[in-house]
Coordinates of C-alpha atoms in Angstrom, one line a residue:
X1 CA 5.4 -29.4 2.4
X2 CA 2.6 -27.0 3.7
X3 CA 3.5 -23.3 4.0
X4 CA 4.2 -22.1 7.4
X5 CA 2.1 -19.2 8.2
X6 CA 1.2 -17.0 11.2
X7 CA -2.3 -15.4 11.5
X8 CA -2.1 -11.7 12.2
X9 CA -4.1 -8.6 11.7
X10 CA -2.9 -6.4 8.9
X11 CA -1.9 -3.8 11.6
X12 CA 0.0 -6.5 13.5
X13 CA 1.6 -7.7 10.3
X14 CA 2.7 -4.1 9.5
X15 CA 4.4 -3.7 13.0
X16 CA 6.0 -7.0 12.8
X17 CA 7.6 -6.6 9.5
X18 CA 9.0 -3.1 10.7
X19 CA 10.6 -4.8 13.6
X20 CA 12.5 -7.2 11.7
X21 CA 14.1 -4.9 9.2
X22 CA 17.8 -4.3 10.0
X23 CA 21.0 -2.6 8.6
X24 CA 24.5 -2.2 9.5
X25 CA 26.2 0.9 10.6
X26 CA 30.0 0.8 11.3
X27 CA 29.8 -3.1 11.4
X28 CA 27.0 -3.1 14.1
X29 CA 23.6 -4.5 13.2
X30 CA 20.9 -1.9 14.1
X31 CA 17.3 -1.5 13.4
X32 CA 16.4 -0.2 10.2
X33 CA 13.3 1.6 11.8
X34 CA 14.6 3.3 14.8
X35 CA 11.1 4.2 16.2
X36 CA 7.9 5.8 15.4
X37 CA 6.3 9.0 16.2
X38 CA 2.7 8.7 16.5
X39 CA -0.6 10.6 17.3
X40 CA -3.5 8.3 17.5
X41 CA -7.0 9.0 16.4
X42 CA -10.0 7.0 15.6
X43 CA -8.5 6.0 12.4
X44 CA -5.5 4.2 13.9
X45 CA -5.7 3.8 17.7
X46 CA -8.0 0.8 17.9
X47 CA -5.7 -1.5 15.6
X48 CA -2.3 0.1 15.1
X49 CA -1.9 1.1 18.6
X50 CA -2.7 -2.4 19.8
X51 CA 0.0 -3.8 17.7
X52 CA 2.6 -1.1 18.7
X53 CA 2.0 -1.4 22.5
X54 CA 3.3 -5.0 22.4
X55 CA 6.6 -4.1 20.8
X56 CA 7.7 -0.9 22.8
X57 CA 11.2 -2.2 23.3
X58 CA 11.7 -3.1 19.6
X59 CA 10.1 -0.3 18.0
X60 CA 9.7 2.8 20.5
X61 CA 6.7 4.9 20.2
X62 CA 7.0 8.7 20.8
X63 CA 4.0 10.7 21.0
X64 CA 4.0 13.8 18.9
X65 CA 2.3 17.2 19.6
X66 CA 1.8 18.1 16.0
X67 CA 1.7 15.6 13.0
X68 CA 3.7 17.8 10.6
X69 CA 6.2 18.5 13.5
X70 CA 6.6 14.9 14.5
X71 CA 7.1 13.8 10.7
X72 CA 9.9 16.7 10.5
X73 CA 11.4 15.2 13.5
X74 CA 11.7 12.1 11.5
X75 CA 13.4 13.7 8.8
X76 CA 15.8 15.5 11.1
X77 CA 16.7 12.1 12.5
X78 CA 17.3 10.6 9.0
X79 CA 19.5 13.6 8.1
X80 CA 21.6 13.2 11.1
X81 CA 22.0 9.4 10.3
X82 CA 22.7 10.2 6.6
X83 CA 19.9 8.1 5.3
X84 CA 21.0 5.0 7.2
X85 CA 18.1 4.7 9.6
X86 CA 14.5 5.5 9.3
X87 CA 11.8 7.0 11.5
X88 CA 8.1 6.2 11.1
X89 CA 5.2 8.9 11.4
X90 CA 1.8 7.6 11.9
X91 CA -1.5 9.4 12.1
X92 CA -5.2 9.1 11.9
X93 CA -7.1 9.9 8.9
X94 CA -8.4 13.3 7.4
X95 CA -6.7 16.5 9.1
X96 CA -4.1 14.4 10.9
X97 CA -3.0 12.9 7.9
X98 CA -2.9 16.0 5.7
X99 CA -0.8 17.7 8.6
X100 CA 2.1 15.5 7.3
X101 CA 1.9 16.7 3.5
X102 CA 4.4 19.8 4.2
X103 CA 6.8 17.2 5.8
X104 CA 6.6 14.8 3.0
X105 CA 7.5 17.6 0.6
X106 CA 10.5 18.5 2.8
X107 CA 11.6 15.0 2.6
X108 CA 10.7 14.7 -1.1
X109 CA 12.9 18.0 -2.0
X110 CA 15.8 16.9 0.2
X111 CA 15.9 13.3 -1.0
X112 CA 15.4 12.0 2.8
X113 CA 13.7 8.8 3.9
X114 CA 10.7 8.8 6.4
X115 CA 8.0 6.4 6.1
X116 CA 4.7 8.0 6.6
X117 CA 1.5 5.7 7.7
X118 CA -1.8 7.3 8.0
X119 CA -5.4 5.9 8.5
X120 CA -7.8 5.9 5.6
X121 CA -11.6 5.6 5.0
X122 CA -13.5 2.2 5.0
X123 CA -12.4 -0.2 1.9
X124 CA -16.0 -1.6 2.1
X125 CA -17.5 1.8 2.1
X126 CA -20.6 0.4 4.1
X127 CA -20.4 3.2 6.9
X128 CA -19.6 6.1 4.4
X129 CA -19.0 8.9 4.8
X130 CA -17.1 8.1 7.9
X131 CA -15.6 10.8 10.4
X132 CA -13.2 13.0 8.7
X133 CA -13.8 11.6 5.3
X134 CA -13.3 13.9 2.2
X135 CA -16.0 12.9 -0.4
X136 CA -15.4 13.2 -4.1
X137 CA -18.7 13.0 -5.9
X138 CA -17.5 11.7 -9.1
X139 CA -14.7 9.4 -7.7
X140 CA -15.2 7.5 -4.6
X141 CA -11.8 6.0 -4.8
X142 CA -10.4 9.5 -3.8
X143 CA -9.5 10.1 -0.2
X144 CA -7.6 13.0 1.6
X145 CA -4.4 10.6 1.3
X146 CA -4.4 11.1 -2.5
X147 CA -2.8 14.6 -1.6
X148 CA 0.5 12.7 -0.7
X149 CA 1.0 11.4 -4.3
X150 CA 2.8 14.8 -5.5
X151 CA 5.3 14.7 -2.5
X152 CA 6.3 11.2 -1.9
X153 CA 8.6 8.7 -3.8
X154 CA 6.4 5.7 -3.1
X155 CA 2.5 5.8 -2.4
X156 CA 0.1 2.9 -1.4
X157 CA -3.4 2.2 -0.1
X158 CA -3.8 -1.0 1.9
X159 CA -7.4 -2.1 1.2
X160 CA -6.6 -6.0 1.6
X161 CA -4.3 -7.4 4.4
X162 CA -2.2 -9.4 2.0
X163 CA -1.2 -6.5 -0.2
X164 CA 1.4 -5.8 2.7
X165 CA 3.4 -8.6 1.3
X166 CA 4.2 -6.8 -2.0
X167 CA 4.0 -3.2 -0.8
X168 CA 6.4 -2.9 2.3
X169 CA 9.4 -4.4 0.4
X170 CA 8.9 -2.0 -2.4
X171 CA 8.5 0.9 0.2
X172 CA 11.8 0.0 1.9
X173 CA 13.8 -0.6 -1.2
X174 CA 12.6 3.1 -2.3
X175 CA 13.6 4.9 0.8
X176 CA 17.1 3.1 0.7
X177 CA 17.7 3.7 -2.9
X178 CA 20.3 6.5 -3.5
X179 CA 18.8 7.4 -6.9
X180 CA 15.2 7.4 -5.7
X181 CA 15.3 8.1 -2.1
X182 CA 12.4 10.0 -0.5
X183 CA 9.5 9.7 1.6
X184 CA 7.0 6.5 1.3
X185 CA 3.5 6.7 2.2
X186 CA 1.1 4.0 3.0
X187 CA -2.7 4.6 3.8
X188 CA -4.5 2.0 5.9
X189 CA -8.1 1.5 5.5
X190 CA -9.6 1.3 8.8
X191 CA -11.6 -2.0 8.3
X192 CA -8.5 -3.7 6.6
X193 CA -6.2 -2.8 9.8
X194 CA -8.6 -5.2 11.8
X195 CA -8.7 -8.2 9.3
X196 CA -6.6 -11.3 10.0
X197 CA -4.6 -13.1 7.3
X198 CA -2.5 -16.1 7.3
X199 CA 1.0 -14.4 6.4
X200 CA 3.9 -16.5 5.4
X201 CA 6.4 -16.8 8.1
X202 CA 9.1 -16.1 5.7
X203 CA 7.7 -12.5 5.3
X204 CA 8.8 -11.8 8.9
X205 CA 12.3 -13.3 8.8
X206 CA 15.0 -10.8 9.9
X207 CA 16.6 -9.2 6.9
X208 CA 19.6 -6.9 6.8
X209 CA 19.4 -4.0 4.2
X210 CA 22.5 -2.5 2.7
X211 CA 22.3 1.0 0.8
X212 CA 23.3 0.2 -2.9
X213 CA 26.5 1.8 -4.3
X214 CA 25.8 2.0 -7.9
X215 CA 29.1 1.9 -10.1
X216 CA 29.3 4.6 -12.8
X217 CA 29.5 3.6 -16.4
X218 CA 33.0 3.1 -17.6
X219 CA 32.8 5.1 -20.8
X220 CA 31.1 8.0 -18.8
X221 CA 34.1 8.0 -16.2
X222 CA 36.6 8.0 -19.0
X223 CA 34.8 10.9 -20.9
X224 CA 34.7 12.8 -17.5
X225 CA 38.5 12.2 -17.0
X226 CA 39.2 13.3 -20.6
X227 CA 37.2 16.6 -20.1
X228 CA 38.6 17.4 -16.7
X229 CA 42.2 17.0 -18.0
X230 CA 41.5 19.8 -20.4
X231 CA 40.8 22.0 -17.5
X232 CA 43.0 25.0 -16.5
X233 CA 40.8 26.4 -13.9
X234 CA 38.5 23.2 -12.4
X235 CA 36.4 23.6 -9.4
X236 CA 34.4 20.9 -7.3
X237 CA 31.0 21.6 -6.0
X238 CA 30.3 19.3 -3.2
X239 CA 26.7 18.6 -2.7
X240 CA 24.8 16.5 0.0
X241 CA 25.2 13.4 -2.0
X242 CA 28.7 13.6 -0.9
X243 CA 27.6 13.2 2.9
X244 CA 25.1 10.6 2.2
X245 CA 27.7 8.4 0.3
X246 CA 30.1 8.9 3.1
X247 CA 32.5 10.1 0.6
X248 CA 34.1 13.1 2.6
X249 CA 37.6 11.5 2.9
X250 CA 37.6 10.3 -0.8
X251 CA 36.6 13.8 -1.9
X252 CA 39.1 15.5 0.1
X253 CA 42.1 13.1 -1.1
X254 CA 41.0 13.6 -4.4
X255 CA 40.9 17.2 -4.5
X256 CA 44.3 17.6 -2.6
X257 CA 45.9 15.0 -5.0
X258 CA 44.5 16.8 -7.9
X259 CA 44.9 20.3 -6.9
X260 CA 41.4 21.4 -7.3
X261 CA 39.6 23.7 -4.9
X262 CA 36.2 22.4 -3.4
X263 CA 33.3 24.7 -2.6
X264 CA 30.1 23.5 -0.9
X265 CA 26.3 23.7 -1.3
X266 CA 24.0 24.4 1.4
X267 CA 23.1 20.5 1.8
X268 CA 26.7 19.7 1.2
X269 CA 28.1 21.9 3.9
X270 CA 29.7 19.9 6.8
X271 CA 31.3 17.3 4.4
X272 CA 34.4 19.4 4.8
X273 CA 35.7 21.1 7.9
X274 CA 36.1 24.7 7.5
X275 CA 39.7 25.0 7.8
X276 CA 40.5 21.9 5.5
X277 CA 43.5 22.8 2.9
X278 CA 41.0 22.1 -0.1
X279 CA 37.8 24.0 1.2
X280 CA 37.1 27.4 -0.4
X281 CA 33.9 28.1 1.2
X282 CA 30.0 27.9 0.3
X283 CA 29.0 28.8 -3.1
X284 CA 25.9 30.7 -4.5
X285 CA 23.3 33.2 -3.3
X286 CA 24.1 32.4 0.4
X287 CA 27.6 31.7 -0.4
X288 CA 31.1 33.3 -0.1
X289 CA 32.9 35.7 -2.1
X290 CA 35.6 33.2 -2.5
X291 CA 33.5 30.3 -4.0
X292 CA 31.6 32.6 -6.2
X293 CA 34.9 34.3 -7.7
X294 CA 36.2 30.8 -8.3
X295 CA 32.8 29.8 -10.1
X296 CA 33.1 32.7 -12.4
X297 CA 36.6 31.7 -13.5
X298 CA 36.0 27.9 -13.7
X299 CA 36.5 26.2 -17.1
X300 CA 35.3 22.9 -15.8
X301 CA 33.1 22.1 -12.8
X302 CA 32.9 18.8 -11.4
X303 CA 29.4 18.7 -9.5
X304 CA 29.1 15.7 -6.9
X305 CA 25.8 14.8 -5.4
X306 CA 24.2 18.1 -6.0
X307 CA 21.0 18.8 -7.9
X308 CA 22.1 22.5 -8.7
X309 CA 19.4 24.5 -7.0
X310 CA 19.2 28.0 -7.9
X311 CA 20.7 29.0 -4.8
X312 CA 23.9 27.1 -5.7
X313 CA 23.9 28.3 -9.4
X314 CA 22.7 32.1 -8.7
X315 CA 19.9 31.2 -10.9
X316 CA 22.4 30.0 -13.3
X317 CA 24.3 33.4 -13.5
X318 CA 27.4 32.1 -11.2
X319 CA 29.3 30.5 -14.0
X320 CA 31.0 31.2 -17.2
X321 CA 28.9 30.9 -20.5
X322 CA 31.1 28.4 -21.8
X323 CA 31.9 26.6 -18.5
X324 CA 31.4 22.9 -18.9
X325 CA 29.9 20.7 -16.4
X326 CA 30.6 17.1 -15.2
X327 CA 27.8 15.8 -13.0
X328 CA 28.3 12.9 -10.6
X329 CA 25.1 11.9 -9.2
X330 CA 23.4 8.7 -8.2
X331 CA 20.1 10.0 -9.8
X332 CA 20.1 10.1 -13.6
X333 CA 17.7 13.0 -13.4
X334 CA 20.1 15.2 -11.5
X335 CA 22.9 14.1 -13.3
X336 CA 21.9 15.1 -16.9
X337 CA 21.0 18.6 -15.7
X338 CA 22.2 21.9 -17.7
X339 CA 24.0 20.1 -20.5
X340 CA 26.3 18.3 -17.9
X341 CA 28.4 15.4 -18.9
X342 CA 26.4 12.8 -17.0
X343 CA 28.3 10.1 -14.7
X344 CA 25.5 8.4 -13.0
X345 CA 26.8 6.6 -10.0
X346 CA 27.4 6.7 -6.2
X347 CA 29.8 9.4 -5.1
X348 CA 32.3 7.4 -3.4
X349 CA 32.6 4.7 -6.0
X350 CA 32.8 7.4 -8.8
X351 CA 35.4 9.6 -7.1
X352 CA 37.5 6.3 -6.8
X353 CA 37.2 5.4 -10.4
X354 CA 37.5 9.1 -11.8
X355 CA 40.8 9.3 -9.8
X356 CA 42.0 6.1 -11.4
X357 CA 41.2 7.5 -14.9
X358 CA 43.3 10.5 -14.5
X359 CA 46.7 9.5 -14.5
X360 CA 49.0 12.3 -13.4
X361 CA 46.8 15.1 -14.1
X362 CA 46.9 18.0 -11.5
X363 CA 45.7 21.6 -11.9
X364 CA 48.4 24.1 -11.8
X365 CA 49.6 25.0 -8.3
X366 CA 48.7 28.5 -8.8
X367 CA 44.9 27.7 -8.8
X368 CA 44.9 26.5 -5.2
X369 CA 47.0 29.3 -4.1
X370 CA 44.4 31.8 -5.6
X371 CA 41.6 29.7 -3.7
X372 CA 43.5 30.1 -0.4
X373 CA 43.9 33.8 -0.9
X374 CA 40.2 34.3 -1.8
X375 CA 39.3 32.2 1.2
X376 CA 41.4 34.1 3.6
X377 CA 39.8 37.4 2.3
X378 CA 36.4 35.7 2.9
X379 CA 37.3 34.5 6.4
X380 CA 38.5 38.3 7.0
X381 CA 35.2 39.7 6.1
X382 CA 33.4 37.2 8.3
X383 CA 35.7 38.1 11.2
X384 CA 34.9 41.9 10.6
X385 CA 31.2 41.0 10.6
X386 CA 31.2 38.8 13.6
X387 CA 33.4 40.9 15.9
X388 CA 31.5 42.6 18.8
X389 CA 30.6 46.3 18.4
X390 CA 29.1 48.9 20.5
X391 CA 25.8 48.6 18.9
X392 CA 23.0 47.6 21.5
X393 CA 21.2 45.2 19.1
X394 CA 23.6 42.4 17.7
X395 CA 23.5 41.3 14.1
X396 CA 22.7 37.6 13.1
X397 CA 26.4 37.4 12.0
X398 CA 27.4 38.3 15.5
X399 CA 25.2 35.9 17.0
X400 CA 26.4 33.2 14.7
X401 CA 29.9 33.9 15.8
X402 CA 29.3 33.5 19.5
X403 CA 27.4 30.2 19.0
X404 CA 30.1 28.7 16.6
X405 CA 32.7 29.9 19.1
X406 CA 31.2 28.1 22.2
X407 CA 29.8 25.2 20.3
X408 CA 31.9 21.8 20.9
X409 CA 33.3 20.0 17.8
X410 CA 30.5 17.4 17.5
X411 CA 27.6 19.8 18.3
X412 CA 25.2 19.9 15.2
X413 CA 23.9 23.5 13.9
X414 CA 20.4 23.4 12.9
X415 CA 18.4 25.9 10.7
X416 CA 15.9 26.2 7.9
X417 CA 14.2 29.3 7.0
X418 CA 14.3 33.0 7.5
X419 CA 17.5 34.8 7.9
X420 CA 19.3 32.0 9.4
X421 CA 20.1 29.8 6.3
X422 CA 22.2 32.7 4.8
X423 CA 23.9 33.7 7.8
X424 CA 24.7 30.2 9.1
X425 CA 25.9 28.9 5.7
X426 CA 28.3 32.0 5.3
X427 CA 29.4 32.1 8.9
X428 CA 29.2 28.7 10.7
X429 CA 32.6 27.4 10.5
X430 CA 32.4 23.5 10.5
X431 CA 34.7 21.9 13.0
X432 CA 33.8 18.1 12.5
X433 CA 32.1 16.6 9.4
X434 CA 28.3 15.9 9.7
X435 CA 27.6 18.7 12.3
X436 CA 25.7 21.0 10.1
X437 CA 22.1 20.7 8.9
X438 CA 20.4 23.7 7.2
X439 CA 17.3 22.4 5.4
X440 CA 17.0 24.4 2.3
X441 CA 15.9 22.1 -0.1
X442 CA 12.3 23.2 0.9
X443 CA 13.2 25.7 3.4
X444 CA 10.4 24.7 5.7
X445 CA 9.5 27.1 8.5
X446 CA 9.1 24.9 11.6
X447 CA 11.6 22.3 10.7
X448 CA 14.2 23.7 13.2
X449 CA 12.9 22.7 16.5
X450 CA 11.3 19.4 15.3
X451 CA 14.5 18.4 13.7
X452 CA 16.5 19.3 16.8
X453 CA 14.4 16.8 18.5
X454 CA 14.9 14.1 15.9
X455 CA 18.7 14.9 15.7
X456 CA 18.9 14.6 19.5
X457 CA 17.5 11.0 19.2
X458 CA 20.1 10.3 16.5
X459 CA 23.1 11.2 18.9
X460 CA 23.1 7.6 20.1
X461 CA 24.3 4.3 18.6
X462 CA 26.8 3.7 15.9
X463 CA 27.7 6.5 13.5
X464 CA 26.6 9.2 16.1
X465 CA 28.6 12.3 16.5
X466 CA 27.5 12.5 20.2
X467 CA 27.0 16.3 20.1
X468 CA 24.1 18.5 21.2
X469 CA 21.7 19.9 18.4
X470 CA 21.9 23.8 18.4
X471 CA 18.8 25.1 16.7
X472 CA 18.9 28.7 15.5
X473 CA 15.7 30.2 14.2
X474 CA 14.0 33.6 14.2
X475 CA 10.8 34.8 16.1
X476 CA 8.6 34.2 12.9
X477 CA 9.5 30.6 12.6
X478 CA 9.4 30.1 16.2
X479 CA 5.9 31.0 16.2
X480 CA 5.0 28.8 13.4
X481 CA 5.9 25.6 15.2
X482 CA 7.4 25.1 18.7
X483 CA 5.7 22.4 20.3
X484 CA 8.6 19.9 20.2
X485 CA 10.3 22.0 22.8
X486 CA 7.8 20.3 25.0
X487 CA 8.3 16.9 23.2
X488 CA 12.0 17.1 24.0
X489 CA 11.4 18.2 27.4
X490 CA 9.0 15.2 27.9
X491 CA 11.3 12.4 26.6
X492 CA 14.6 14.1 28.3
X493 CA 16.4 14.8 24.9
X494 CA 19.0 17.5 25.0
X495 CA 19.1 20.5 22.8
X496 CA 19.7 24.3 22.7
X497 CA 17.3 26.5 20.9
X498 CA 18.6 30.2 20.2
X499 CA 15.6 32.4 19.1
X500 CA 16.8 35.6 17.2
X501 CA 13.9 38.1 17.8
X502 CA 13.9 40.7 15.0
X503 CA 10.2 41.7 15.0
X504 CA 8.8 39.6 12.2
X505 CA 9.7 38.2 9.2
X506 CA 12.8 40.1 8.7
X507 CA 14.7 38.4 5.7
X508 CA 11.7 38.4 3.4
X509 CA 11.1 41.9 4.4
X510 CA 14.6 42.4 3.1
X511 CA 13.8 40.7 -0.2
X512 CA 10.5 42.8 -0.4
X513 CA 12.3 46.1 -0.3
X514 CA 15.2 45.1 -2.4
X515 CA 12.6 44.7 -5.1
X516 CA 11.3 48.0 -4.6
X517 CA 8.1 47.2 -2.6
X518 CA 7.4 49.2 0.6
X519 CA 7.6 47.3 3.8
X520 CA 4.3 45.5 4.1
X521 CA 3.0 42.6 6.5
X522 CA 6.3 41.3 7.3
X523 CA 8.0 43.2 10.1
X524 CA 5.5 43.4 12.8
X525 CA 5.7 47.3 12.6
X526 CA 4.5 47.1 9.0
X527 CA 1.4 45.0 9.8
X528 CA -2.1 45.8 10.5
X529 CA -2.0 45.6 14.3
X530 CA -3.3 47.7 17.0
X531 CA -0.3 49.6 17.9
X532 CA 2.5 49.9 15.3
X533 CA 4.6 52.2 17.4
X534 CA 4.8 49.6 20.1
X535 CA 4.2 46.1 18.5
X536 CA 3.2 43.4 21.0
X537 CA 6.2 41.2 21.6
X538 CA 6.3 37.5 22.7
X539 CA 8.0 36.7 26.0
X540 CA 9.8 33.6 24.5
X541 CA 11.4 32.8 28.1
X542 CA 8.0 32.4 29.6
X543 CA 6.5 30.7 26.8
X544 CA 9.6 28.1 26.8
X545 CA 9.5 27.6 30.4
X546 CA 5.8 26.8 30.2
X547 CA 6.7 23.9 28.0
X548 CA 9.5 22.5 30.3
X549 CA 12.5 24.3 28.9
X550 CA 15.1 26.1 30.9
X551 CA 15.1 29.5 29.3
X552 CA 16.9 32.9 29.6
X553 CA 16.8 36.3 27.6
X554 CA 20.4 37.2 26.7
X555 CA 20.7 41.2 26.7
X556 CA 24.1 41.2 25.0
X557 CA 26.7 39.1 23.1
X558 CA 28.4 38.5 26.4
X559 CA 25.1 37.2 28.0
X560 CA 24.6 34.9 25.1
X561 CA 27.9 33.4 25.3
X562 CA 27.5 32.8 29.0
X563 CA 24.2 31.5 28.4
X564 CA 25.4 29.1 25.7
X565 CA 28.2 27.7 27.8
X566 CA 25.7 27.1 30.6
X567 CA 23.1 25.4 28.3
X568 CA 25.6 23.1 27.0
X569 CA 26.7 22.0 30.5
X570 CA 23.2 21.0 31.5
X571 CA 20.9 18.3 30.2
X572 CA 17.5 18.8 28.7
X573 CA 16.1 21.6 26.6
X574 CA 17.5 25.4 27.0
X575 CA 15.8 28.2 25.1
X576 CA 17.8 31.4 24.8
X577 CA 16.1 34.5 23.2
X578 CA 18.2 37.5 22.1
X579 CA 16.9 40.6 20.3
X580 CA 18.6 40.7 16.8
X581 CA 19.0 43.3 14.1
X582 CA 16.5 43.1 11.3
X583 CA 18.4 45.0 8.8
X584 CA 22.2 43.9 9.1
X585 CA 23.4 41.0 6.9
X586 CA 26.6 39.6 5.7
X587 CA 26.6 40.6 2.1
X588 CA 26.5 38.4 -0.8
X589 CA 27.9 38.7 -4.5
X590 CA 25.5 36.2 -6.3
X591 CA 22.5 37.0 -8.1
X592 CA 18.8 35.5 -7.8
X593 CA 16.0 35.4 -10.2
X594 CA 12.7 35.9 -8.7
X595 CA 9.4 37.5 -10.0
X596 CA 9.5 41.4 -10.1
X597 CA 6.1 43.1 -11.5
X598 CA 6.6 44.1 -15.4
X599 CA 4.6 47.4 -14.5
X600 CA 4.1 49.0 -11.1
X601 CA 3.1 52.2 -9.8
X602 CA 6.2 52.3 -7.5
X603 CA 9.1 53.8 -9.3
X604 CA 11.4 51.7 -7.0
X605 CA 9.6 48.5 -8.5
X606 CA 10.2 49.7 -12.1
X607 CA 13.9 50.2 -11.3
X608 CA 14.1 46.8 -9.5
X609 CA 12.4 45.1 -12.6
X610 CA 15.2 46.7 -14.9
X611 CA 17.9 45.4 -12.6
X612 CA 16.1 41.9 -12.7
X613 CA 16.2 42.0 -16.5
X614 CA 19.8 42.5 -16.4
X615 CA 20.3 39.5 -14.3
X616 CA 18.4 37.4 -16.6
X617 CA 20.6 38.5 -19.5
X618 CA 23.6 36.8 -17.6
X619 CA 21.7 33.3 -17.1
X620 CA 23.1 30.3 -19.0
X621 CA 20.2 28.9 -20.9
X622 CA 19.7 25.3 -20.0
X623 CA 17.5 22.7 -18.3

């Protein structure tokens, strides 16, 4: 029987394949690729746009304003969908493609799926050097797109149209693999995009993908259960993997049954509601006194779905030297870290099997009682810092308190860089699961507004929370990347953006001065500018209004509360700016290992170096 084929250009085949990939969310079949963010240039407009224009209802194309920010929007979408749907970001060659490298790194560090497609040079090399081509004299196979190799999980360059048949399924499988999840990149040679090929029809048959749930090794589960049974002061660290495995209920049931407190990483925050009986707060450098005290006392730590970043472990000073780790992770690379007893498997499946292996084990009731006491003390500290005062300039903590109070239970808080991650991780009290997104795997300045746009798109369809994205960021981050205010205004997506104007890069100024360096090149007043006594400040209201947003400057916390209530009651994009204190922060009690000069002309730096060496003496030595 002759093979049934369909003749398509490579670009047309790529688009048709994407349109025929599906997944299931809460029993409903939905497109795996929910849409495409695109900025066209000569390297993709003639062929790729020709194919996309014909499928606008199946694969909506959204025009970006900046290649990096539209790829960040795709990441924000994937995070809100908990890795169950994927967005595509497509660019031309050269600078447009390279603008996505930072976003690729963000997705890579956070283990999030996004499909990046960029134009490339000519496979036949006849017109070389083409517009925007980077030439390597000794290796003509290298193009600008090779820069993606260090920041993606899957990389390919299509130089023959039939290569799609092998490449696309591998890219999709990589993005959906919980152990290997991350961005995929495909470069499209310009002359290959145009070529027609007789593709087998079966390549385009609709396929429904499911995300694998790898079961753990039985011996590893048994060993983990035996170790946990020896614990007198166990602790559970809940990471982002709990959220992506949809294991929140299983985790809280397990913790309640076994009497073990649960603390959260930054990526894991949002798996538990703030007031859940087993919740003991966020852990680590931007964590709570309650979680950090429990970590110091713990003899066995059950880490679930976390890569144990330095902000979680206090650069490995947060735990007792003889504490034992059980690490449950779909990725072997993460599970074996720091001498852990590794249990490689899906969080939901592993929790169930571990529970079955524990028999009637439960921690002493005094442990949970102590956790509740410590957490109550932490909440009192938060209340004190978030309470209004007579100060003219509010602190970040007070701003967080107002936003949190006004936000609806399904609204999603989004942050990423600057002073906000610490303040929202400590101070935001999650009302419903999966309503908190602080991107701190890469801490990418510029993620916030772009992710707000992507998150707004994710508020539709099965599995959506249906709330409003609330973006909180500083003036420094706003100035780096803000054009998706215009994007969201254009497309009619709703979000609220709150800009805390503290006159520069305040939190990095805090670190700079904490390590003995005089304030320099961070706060505007410490920069090489025309008038240090009266630095030029941006009018964020006018700027946002020029991009189509409703905008207001809040002069007080009361103003902020009213502006938030008004913003949530209206459609579209609302931007609220408020002058915020650059010096007041919720205190922390965990250490962080950063580089401090071994020699310096500053006495303050020499003192900071001595203090840093003391921190390093407390580190657990491991991988």
